[in-house]
Short mmCIF file of C-alpha atoms in Angstrom, two decimals:
data_model
loop_
_atom_site.label_atom_id
_atom_site.label_comp_id
_atom_site.label_asym_id
_atom_site.label_seq_id
_atom_site.Cartn_x
_atom_site.Cartn_y
_atom_site.Cartn_z
CA MET G 7 -0.24 -30.38 18.91
CA GLU G 8 0.64 -26.80 19.80
CA LEU G 9 -1.29 -23.83 19.02
CA VAL G 10 1.06 -20.86 18.89
CA ALA G 11 0.11 -17.39 18.80
CA GLY G 12 1.65 -14.19 18.80
CA CYS G 13 0.12 -10.56 19.99
CA TYR G 14 0.79 -6.67 20.58
CA GLU G 15 1.95 -7.43 24.04
CA GLN G 16 5.27 -8.90 22.31
CA VAL G 17 4.51 -12.32 23.87
CA LEU G 18 4.61 -15.86 22.23
CA PHE G 19 1.77 -17.91 23.61
CA GLY G 20 1.96 -22.08 23.29
CA PHE G 21 -1.07 -24.05 24.11
CA ALA G 22 -1.13 -27.83 23.76
CA ALA G 23 -4.20 -29.19 22.13
CA ARG G 24 -5.25 -32.38 23.26
CA PRO G 25 -7.74 -34.74 21.56
CA ALA G 26 -9.96 -36.91 23.63
CA GLU G 27 -13.54 -37.43 24.22
CA SER G 28 -13.66 -33.53 23.96
CA TRP G 29 -10.95 -31.54 22.74
CA THR G 30 -8.71 -29.34 25.63
CA ILE G 31 -6.49 -26.67 25.21
CA VAL G 32 -3.72 -26.70 28.07
CA PRO G 33 -1.44 -23.48 28.66
CA ASP G 34 2.17 -24.78 27.97
CA PHE G 35 4.31 -21.74 27.38
CA THR G 36 4.54 -17.73 27.42
CA HIS G 37 7.84 -16.46 26.21
CA HIS G 38 8.85 -12.78 25.62
CA ALA G 39 9.89 -13.17 21.94
CA HIS G 40 10.28 -9.50 20.82
CA SER G 41 11.18 -6.14 21.84
CA ALA G 42 7.85 -5.05 19.83
CA SER G 43 4.70 -6.58 18.37
CA LEU G 44 4.52 -9.95 16.61
CA SER G 45 3.42 -9.30 13.23
CA ALA G 46 3.89 -13.21 11.85
CA VAL G 47 4.15 -16.77 12.78
CA SER G 48 5.03 -19.90 10.35
CA VAL G 49 5.57 -23.30 11.69
CA ASN G 50 7.00 -26.54 10.02
CA ASN G 51 7.61 -30.04 11.72
CA ARG G 52 10.70 -28.76 13.86
CA TYR G 53 10.63 -25.18 14.43
CA VAL G 54 8.22 -22.12 14.75
CA VAL G 55 9.71 -18.75 13.26
CA THR G 56 7.92 -15.59 14.51
CA GLY G 57 8.32 -12.20 13.05
CA SER G 58 8.00 -8.62 14.59
CA ARG G 59 7.90 -4.99 14.01
CA ASP G 60 11.31 -4.93 15.72
CA GLU G 61 13.14 -6.27 12.44
CA THR G 62 13.82 -9.78 13.66
CA ILE G 63 12.95 -13.26 13.19
CA GLN G 64 12.95 -15.47 16.18
CA ILE G 65 13.29 -19.19 15.87
CA TYR G 66 12.26 -21.91 18.45
CA ASP G 67 12.94 -25.60 18.48
CA MET G 68 9.76 -27.26 19.42
CA LYS G 69 10.80 -30.45 20.06
CA LYS G 70 13.48 -28.99 22.47
CA LYS G 71 11.12 -26.22 23.62
CA ILE G 72 14.36 -24.05 23.58
CA GLU G 73 15.03 -20.66 21.72
CA HIS G 74 17.37 -21.37 18.62
CA GLY G 75 18.37 -17.82 17.69
CA ALA G 76 17.57 -14.86 15.66
CA LEU G 77 17.74 -13.99 11.87
CA LEU G 78 18.73 -10.42 11.40
CA GLN G 79 18.88 -9.95 7.54
CA HIS G 80 15.88 -7.21 7.10
CA ASN G 81 15.44 -3.70 8.12
CA GLY G 82 11.76 -3.12 8.55
CA THR G 83 8.69 -5.03 10.10
CA ILE G 84 8.62 -8.95 9.14
CA THR G 85 5.24 -8.95 7.60
CA CYS G 86 5.31 -12.67 6.30
CA LEU G 87 7.08 -15.92 6.72
CA GLU G 88 6.48 -19.18 5.15
CA PHE G 89 8.12 -22.80 5.42
CA TYR G 90 8.41 -24.88 2.47
CA GLY G 91 8.77 -28.34 3.77
CA THR G 92 11.82 -29.03 6.27
CA ALA G 93 14.32 -27.33 4.20
CA HIS G 94 13.36 -23.89 3.33
CA LEU G 95 11.87 -20.58 4.90
CA LEU G 96 10.80 -17.31 2.87
CA SER G 97 10.49 -14.27 4.78
CA GLY G 98 9.15 -10.75 3.33
CA ALA G 99 9.40 -7.51 5.19
CA GLU G 100 8.84 -3.74 4.46
CA ASP G 101 12.48 -3.12 3.39
CA GLY G 102 10.66 -4.55 0.05
CA LEU G 103 12.81 -7.71 0.43
CA ILE G 104 12.03 -11.65 0.29
CA CYS G 105 14.99 -13.90 1.74
CA ILE G 106 15.50 -17.38 1.13
CA TRP G 107 16.84 -19.37 4.12
CA ASN G 108 18.05 -22.87 4.59
CA THR G 109 17.13 -24.02 7.64
CA LYS G 110 19.20 -26.50 8.17
CA ARG G 111 22.28 -23.88 8.79
CA TRP G 112 20.11 -21.09 8.96
CA GLU G 113 21.80 -19.44 6.12
CA CYS G 114 20.36 -16.75 3.81
CA LEU G 115 20.94 -18.17 0.09
CA LYS G 116 19.46 -15.51 -1.55
CA SER G 117 18.12 -12.09 -0.58
CA ILE G 118 15.68 -10.72 -3.67
CA ARG G 119 14.86 -7.29 -4.02
CA ALA G 120 11.16 -8.03 -4.76
CA HIS G 121 9.33 -4.72 -4.24
CA LYS G 122 9.72 -1.06 -4.69
CA GLY G 123 7.68 -0.89 -1.41
CA HIS G 124 6.54 -3.11 1.22
CA VAL G 125 6.30 -7.01 0.82
CA THR G 126 2.71 -7.28 2.20
CA SER G 127 2.24 -11.28 1.37
CA LEU G 128 3.72 -14.08 -0.14
CA SER G 129 3.13 -17.57 -0.99
CA ILE G 130 4.82 -20.66 -2.24
CA HIS G 131 3.48 -23.08 -4.77
CA PRO G 132 3.08 -26.69 -3.83
CA SER G 133 5.33 -27.80 -5.95
CA GLY G 134 8.11 -25.50 -4.65
CA LYS G 135 8.95 -24.04 -7.80
CA LEU G 136 7.04 -21.10 -7.68
CA ALA G 137 6.39 -18.23 -5.34
CA LEU G 138 3.59 -15.32 -5.57
CA SER G 139 4.30 -11.80 -3.68
CA VAL G 140 2.31 -8.64 -3.31
CA GLY G 141 3.53 -5.23 -2.06
CA THR G 142 2.75 -1.55 -1.96
CA ASP G 143 3.85 -1.04 -5.19
CA LYS G 144 0.78 -2.05 -6.67
CA THR G 145 2.34 -5.29 -7.96
CA LEU G 146 1.67 -8.88 -8.28
CA ARG G 147 5.22 -10.81 -8.60
CA THR G 148 5.89 -14.34 -9.71
CA TRP G 149 8.98 -15.88 -8.73
CA ASN G 150 11.10 -18.94 -10.22
CA LEU G 151 12.26 -20.37 -6.83
CA VAL G 152 14.29 -22.95 -9.32
CA GLU G 153 16.64 -20.00 -10.57
CA GLY G 154 15.81 -17.47 -7.74
CA ARG G 155 14.66 -14.69 -10.07
CA SER G 156 11.44 -13.15 -11.13
CA ALA G 157 9.40 -14.76 -13.83
CA PHE G 158 6.56 -12.39 -14.22
CA ILE G 159 4.85 -9.08 -13.31
CA LYS G 160 1.40 -8.22 -13.13
CA ASN G 161 0.37 -4.47 -12.39
CA LEU G 162 -2.48 -4.20 -9.93
CA LYS G 163 -5.00 -1.35 -9.40
CA GLN G 164 -4.64 -1.60 -5.80
CA ASN G 165 -2.38 -2.60 -3.04
CA ALA G 166 -2.96 -5.98 -2.28
CA HIS G 167 -2.40 -7.25 1.57
CA ILE G 168 -2.86 -11.10 1.12
CA ILE G 169 -1.96 -13.81 -1.60
CA LYS G 170 -2.62 -17.42 -1.35
CA TRP G 171 -2.04 -20.59 -3.71
CA SER G 172 -4.77 -22.97 -3.29
CA PRO G 173 -3.50 -26.57 -2.21
CA ASP G 174 -3.42 -28.25 -5.33
CA GLY G 175 -1.78 -25.19 -6.86
CA GLU G 176 -4.26 -24.94 -9.97
CA ARG G 177 -5.55 -21.43 -8.51
CA TYR G 178 -4.52 -18.58 -6.27
CA VAL G 179 -6.43 -15.75 -4.79
CA THR G 180 -5.61 -11.85 -3.95
CA VAL G 181 -7.01 -9.64 -1.47
CA ILE G 182 -7.76 -6.05 -1.99
CA THR G 183 -9.15 -4.32 1.02
CA ASN G 184 -12.60 -6.40 0.96
CA LYS G 185 -12.15 -8.10 -2.31
CA VAL G 186 -11.09 -11.50 -3.50
CA ASP G 187 -9.72 -12.04 -6.59
CA ILE G 188 -9.58 -15.86 -8.01
CA TYR G 189 -7.00 -16.50 -10.29
CA LYS G 190 -6.43 -19.56 -12.66
CA LEU G 191 -3.17 -20.45 -12.53
CA ASP G 192 -2.81 -21.86 -16.32
CA THR G 193 -4.39 -18.50 -17.73
CA ALA G 194 -3.10 -16.06 -14.81
CA SER G 195 -6.91 -14.33 -15.39
CA ILE G 196 -9.16 -13.62 -12.97
CA ILE G 197 -12.19 -16.32 -13.07
CA GLY G 198 -14.13 -14.82 -10.14
CA THR G 199 -14.39 -12.28 -7.32
CA ILE G 200 -16.05 -12.28 -3.99
CA THR G 201 -16.78 -9.04 -2.04
CA THR G 202 -17.53 -8.52 1.68
CA GLU G 203 -18.68 -5.90 3.63
CA LYS G 204 -15.47 -5.27 5.68
CA ARG G 205 -12.02 -5.40 5.36
CA ILE G 206 -10.85 -9.17 5.08
CA SER G 207 -7.87 -9.62 7.72
CA SER G 208 -7.51 -13.42 7.13
CA LEU G 209 -7.99 -16.34 4.51
CA ARG G 210 -7.50 -19.98 4.20
CA PHE G 211 -8.30 -22.24 1.88
CA ILE G 212 -10.30 -25.16 3.55
CA THR G 213 -9.99 -27.37 0.27
CA ASP G 214 -9.08 -26.85 -3.15
CA SER G 215 -12.34 -24.81 -4.00
CA ILE G 216 -13.68 -23.42 -0.57
CA LEU G 217 -12.43 -20.67 1.21
CA ALA G 218 -12.53 -19.74 4.70
CA ILE G 219 -12.34 -15.36 5.06
CA ALA G 220 -12.26 -13.41 8.18
CA GLY G 221 -12.31 -9.55 8.45
CA ASP G 222 -12.55 -6.92 10.85
CA ASP G 223 -15.95 -8.09 12.22
CA GLU G 224 -17.06 -11.22 14.53
CA ILE G 225 -17.99 -13.40 11.24
CA ILE G 226 -16.47 -16.24 9.34
CA ARG G 227 -17.94 -17.23 5.99
CA PHE G 228 -17.18 -19.94 3.86
CA TYR G 229 -17.09 -19.40 0.05
CA SER G 230 -17.28 -21.74 -2.98
CA CYS G 231 -14.37 -20.55 -5.10
CA ASP G 232 -16.31 -21.86 -8.33
CA SER G 233 -19.58 -20.21 -7.74
CA GLN G 234 -18.09 -17.09 -5.47
CA LYS G 235 -21.24 -17.87 -3.49
CA CYS G 236 -21.46 -17.66 0.70
CA LEU G 237 -21.99 -21.17 1.71
CA CYS G 238 -22.01 -20.50 5.71
CA GLU G 239 -21.35 -17.78 7.87
CA PHE G 240 -21.34 -17.79 11.59
CA LYS G 241 -20.22 -15.51 14.46
CA ALA G 242 -17.16 -16.87 15.93
CA HIS G 243 -15.85 -14.14 18.23
CA GLU G 244 -16.78 -10.88 20.19
CA ASN G 245 -14.24 -8.60 18.37
CA ARG G 246 -12.57 -8.88 14.92
CA ILE G 247 -11.03 -11.99 13.89
CA LYS G 248 -7.14 -11.79 13.18
CA ASP G 249 -6.30 -15.04 11.67
CA ILE G 250 -7.45 -18.46 10.87
CA TYR G 251 -5.60 -21.68 10.43
CA SER G 252 -6.93 -24.82 9.66
CA PHE G 253 -5.61 -28.79 9.68
CA GLU G 254 -6.93 -31.99 9.15
CA ARG G 255 -6.27 -34.97 11.93
CA GLU G 256 -8.10 -38.42 11.14
CA GLY G 257 -10.16 -37.21 8.83
CA GLN G 258 -11.74 -34.49 10.89
CA HIS G 259 -11.13 -30.84 9.43
CA VAL G 260 -10.34 -28.22 12.33
CA ILE G 261 -10.54 -24.46 12.03
CA VAL G 262 -8.70 -22.56 14.77
CA THR G 263 -9.13 -18.85 14.83
CA ALA G 264 -7.60 -16.03 16.69
CA SER G 265 -9.40 -12.70 17.81
CA SER G 266 -8.75 -9.49 19.12
CA ASP G 267 -11.20 -10.30 21.84
CA GLY G 268 -8.06 -12.39 23.21
CA TYR G 269 -9.89 -15.91 22.72
CA ILE G 270 -8.26 -18.71 20.56
CA LYS G 271 -11.11 -21.03 19.46
CA MET G 272 -11.22 -24.49 17.69
CA TRP G 273 -14.15 -25.79 15.27
CA ASN G 274 -15.08 -28.85 13.86
CA LEU G 275 -15.96 -28.31 10.49
CA ASP G 276 -18.03 -31.28 8.62
CA LEU G 277 -17.23 -30.93 4.77
CA ASN G 278 -20.25 -33.24 4.27
CA LYS G 279 -22.13 -30.38 5.80
CA ILE G 280 -20.68 -27.14 4.72
CA LYS G 281 -23.67 -25.25 4.94
CA ASP G 282 -23.94 -26.24 8.65
CA VAL G 283 -22.45 -24.12 11.37
CA PRO G 284 -19.11 -25.75 12.64
CA SER G 285 -19.07 -26.51 16.17
CA LEU G 286 -17.08 -25.17 18.82
CA LEU G 287 -14.52 -28.04 20.20
CA CYS G 288 -12.76 -25.92 22.82
CA GLU G 289 -11.37 -22.66 23.49
CA VAL G 290 -8.80 -20.34 25.68
CA ASN G 291 -8.52 -16.74 26.61
CA THR G 292 -5.08 -15.53 26.25
CA LYS G 293 -6.16 -11.89 27.81
CA ALA G 294 -3.74 -10.54 25.02
CA ARG G 295 -4.36 -8.71 21.61
CA LEU G 296 -3.92 -11.54 19.35
CA THR G 297 -2.15 -10.67 15.85
CA CYS G 298 -1.01 -14.00 14.31
CA LEU G 299 -1.68 -17.65 14.81
CA ALA G 300 -0.20 -21.06 13.61
CA VAL G 301 -0.49 -24.88 14.49
CA TRP G 302 2.55 -27.02 15.00
CA LEU G 303 1.84 -30.40 14.37
CA ASP G 304 4.03 -33.06 15.63
CA GLN G 305 4.53 -35.26 12.84
CA ALA G 306 4.84 -38.48 15.45
CA SER G 307 1.16 -38.30 15.99
CA GLU G 308 -1.30 -38.99 13.11
CA THR G 309 -1.75 -35.66 11.92
CA LYS G 310 -1.90 -33.92 8.79
CA GLU G 311 -1.48 -30.36 7.85
CA ASN G 312 -4.20 -29.01 5.56
CA SER G 313 -2.61 -25.70 5.04
CA ASP G 314 -2.33 -23.36 1.69
CA LYS G 315 0.37 -25.78 0.06
CA ALA G 316 -1.06 -28.83 1.98
CA ALA G 317 1.28 -31.92 1.05
CA THR G 318 -0.15 -34.88 -0.39
CA SER G 319 -0.15 -38.42 1.96
CA SER G 320 1.67 -40.24 -1.32
CA GLN G 321 5.63 -41.17 -0.49
CA ALA G 322 6.08 -40.52 -4.22
CA ASN G 323 4.84 -36.93 -4.07
CA GLU G 324 6.80 -36.17 -0.99
CA ASP G 325 10.28 -37.65 -2.64
CA LYS G 326 9.43 -35.49 -5.57
CA LYS G 327 9.06 -32.19 -3.56
CA SER G 328 12.48 -33.28 -1.90
CA SER G 329 13.74 -33.46 -5.17
CA ILE G 330 12.60 -30.31 -5.85
CA VAL G 331 13.89 -28.45 -2.84
CA ARG G 332 17.39 -30.22 -3.52
CA LYS G 333 17.68 -28.93 -6.87
CA SER G 334 16.45 -25.58 -5.80
CA LYS G 335 19.14 -25.27 -3.30
CA ALA G 336 21.54 -26.24 -5.84
CA CYS G 337 20.63 -23.46 -8.22
CA TRP G 338 20.07 -20.91 -6.03
CA ALA G 339 23.76 -21.55 -4.74
CA ASP G 340 25.15 -22.12 -8.22
CA ASN G 341 23.57 -18.95 -9.94
CA THR G 342 25.01 -16.75 -7.84
CA ASP G 343 28.79 -15.39 -7.91
CA LYS G 344 31.18 -15.05 -4.97
CA THR G 345 30.77 -11.23 -4.38
CA GLU G 346 26.80 -11.84 -4.30
CA LYS G 347 27.46 -14.73 -1.83
CA ARG G 348 29.54 -12.90 0.23
CA LYS G 349 26.68 -9.85 0.51
CA GLN G 350 23.79 -12.69 1.12
CA LYS G 351 25.49 -14.03 4.16
CA ILE G 352 24.55 -12.33 7.59
CA THR G 353 27.54 -10.51 8.95
CA PRO G 354 29.41 -11.29 11.75
CA GLU G 355 27.67 -9.02 14.01
CA LYS G 356 24.21 -10.47 12.80
CA GLN G 357 24.93 -14.01 12.68
CA THR G 358 22.86 -15.17 15.75
CA LEU G 359 23.02 -18.99 15.45
CA GLU G 360 26.49 -19.76 15.36
CA ALA G 361 28.36 -21.23 18.32
CA PRO G 362 28.52 -18.11 20.63
CA LEU G 363 24.86 -17.79 20.54
CA GLN G 364 23.80 -21.25 20.51
CA LYS G 365 25.54 -21.65 24.01
CA LYS G 366 23.01 -19.28 25.35
CA LYS G 367 19.94 -21.03 24.17
CA LYS G 368 17.07 -20.22 26.65
CA LYS G 369 14.54 -22.62 28.27
CA TRP G 370 11.24 -21.19 27.88
CA SER G 371 9.29 -20.15 30.77
CA SER G 372 6.28 -22.63 31.76
CA SER G 373 2.98 -20.53 32.25
CA ALA G 374 1.63 -23.02 34.40
#
């Protein structure tokens, strides 16, 4: 298990989290990842990808611990990254584009002009058929990923900066400054609103109906999506919290937080005692101004990710999702004419993952 975090200092941190009688966090690597501050990070079972203000997406192979290459399709800060399974990655940026990537060949399958302004956040439905995005054009857009086209546009009164699907895909939330609007999928209407005192910087579904919310203060709050009431709140850091991640391991729910105070902390959350303050498992001081966080879970170990699009343990559901991904890939390719295909391919000077650059793969520097 690896905690990966980006910061303003352009460095990607890797910390091995080791569960034993007591959890420990051991520095694993530091890597000068970009020429500007890191703005987004995402993981799947093999790779970590990072986005930056330098307009690039860097790829890291966590199995081999090497730098794998870079994607240069966007013009503008990379604002959001999200994997779907092992085959696809979606990226959004200040250029208003959402790019759909095949993670086997790292090929741009489709580049969508998603928003007139910046893309501020995106989220993929657990089925892989839909995605949502919000931008600085005050719109919430629904995307049909099977056909690679816009399905619905909703005008918002203000710019939203976060959007998330619930793990079961039956609801989604948008964040506008300090307000969380909760939508029901079948009606696309707001069924509740949560308002906090400070601007919200990060949000995570812990279960289908429980949200962890952090903002421009030191407090993490758990809210019920059904009642919109605060179930618990506690001081987690000494400065504002920049990101929250969560996962489940052997029935234990773990919350990971990153703050501007430089600390990454791991917390044990007992869902049966949700009103009790989570207990601190361990912490590490990166001595950097952290901006983004993710947890890479080695699929060989007995771990299960509990992210926004948490996959079920049923093999039947996994097969169904794989089928959806295969169909989506075919539709994206088949619905695009040859001229458009040429536009979508990375130009030779940008194609950093082909043989010439693969020969230059770099080992990460150890922080030990």
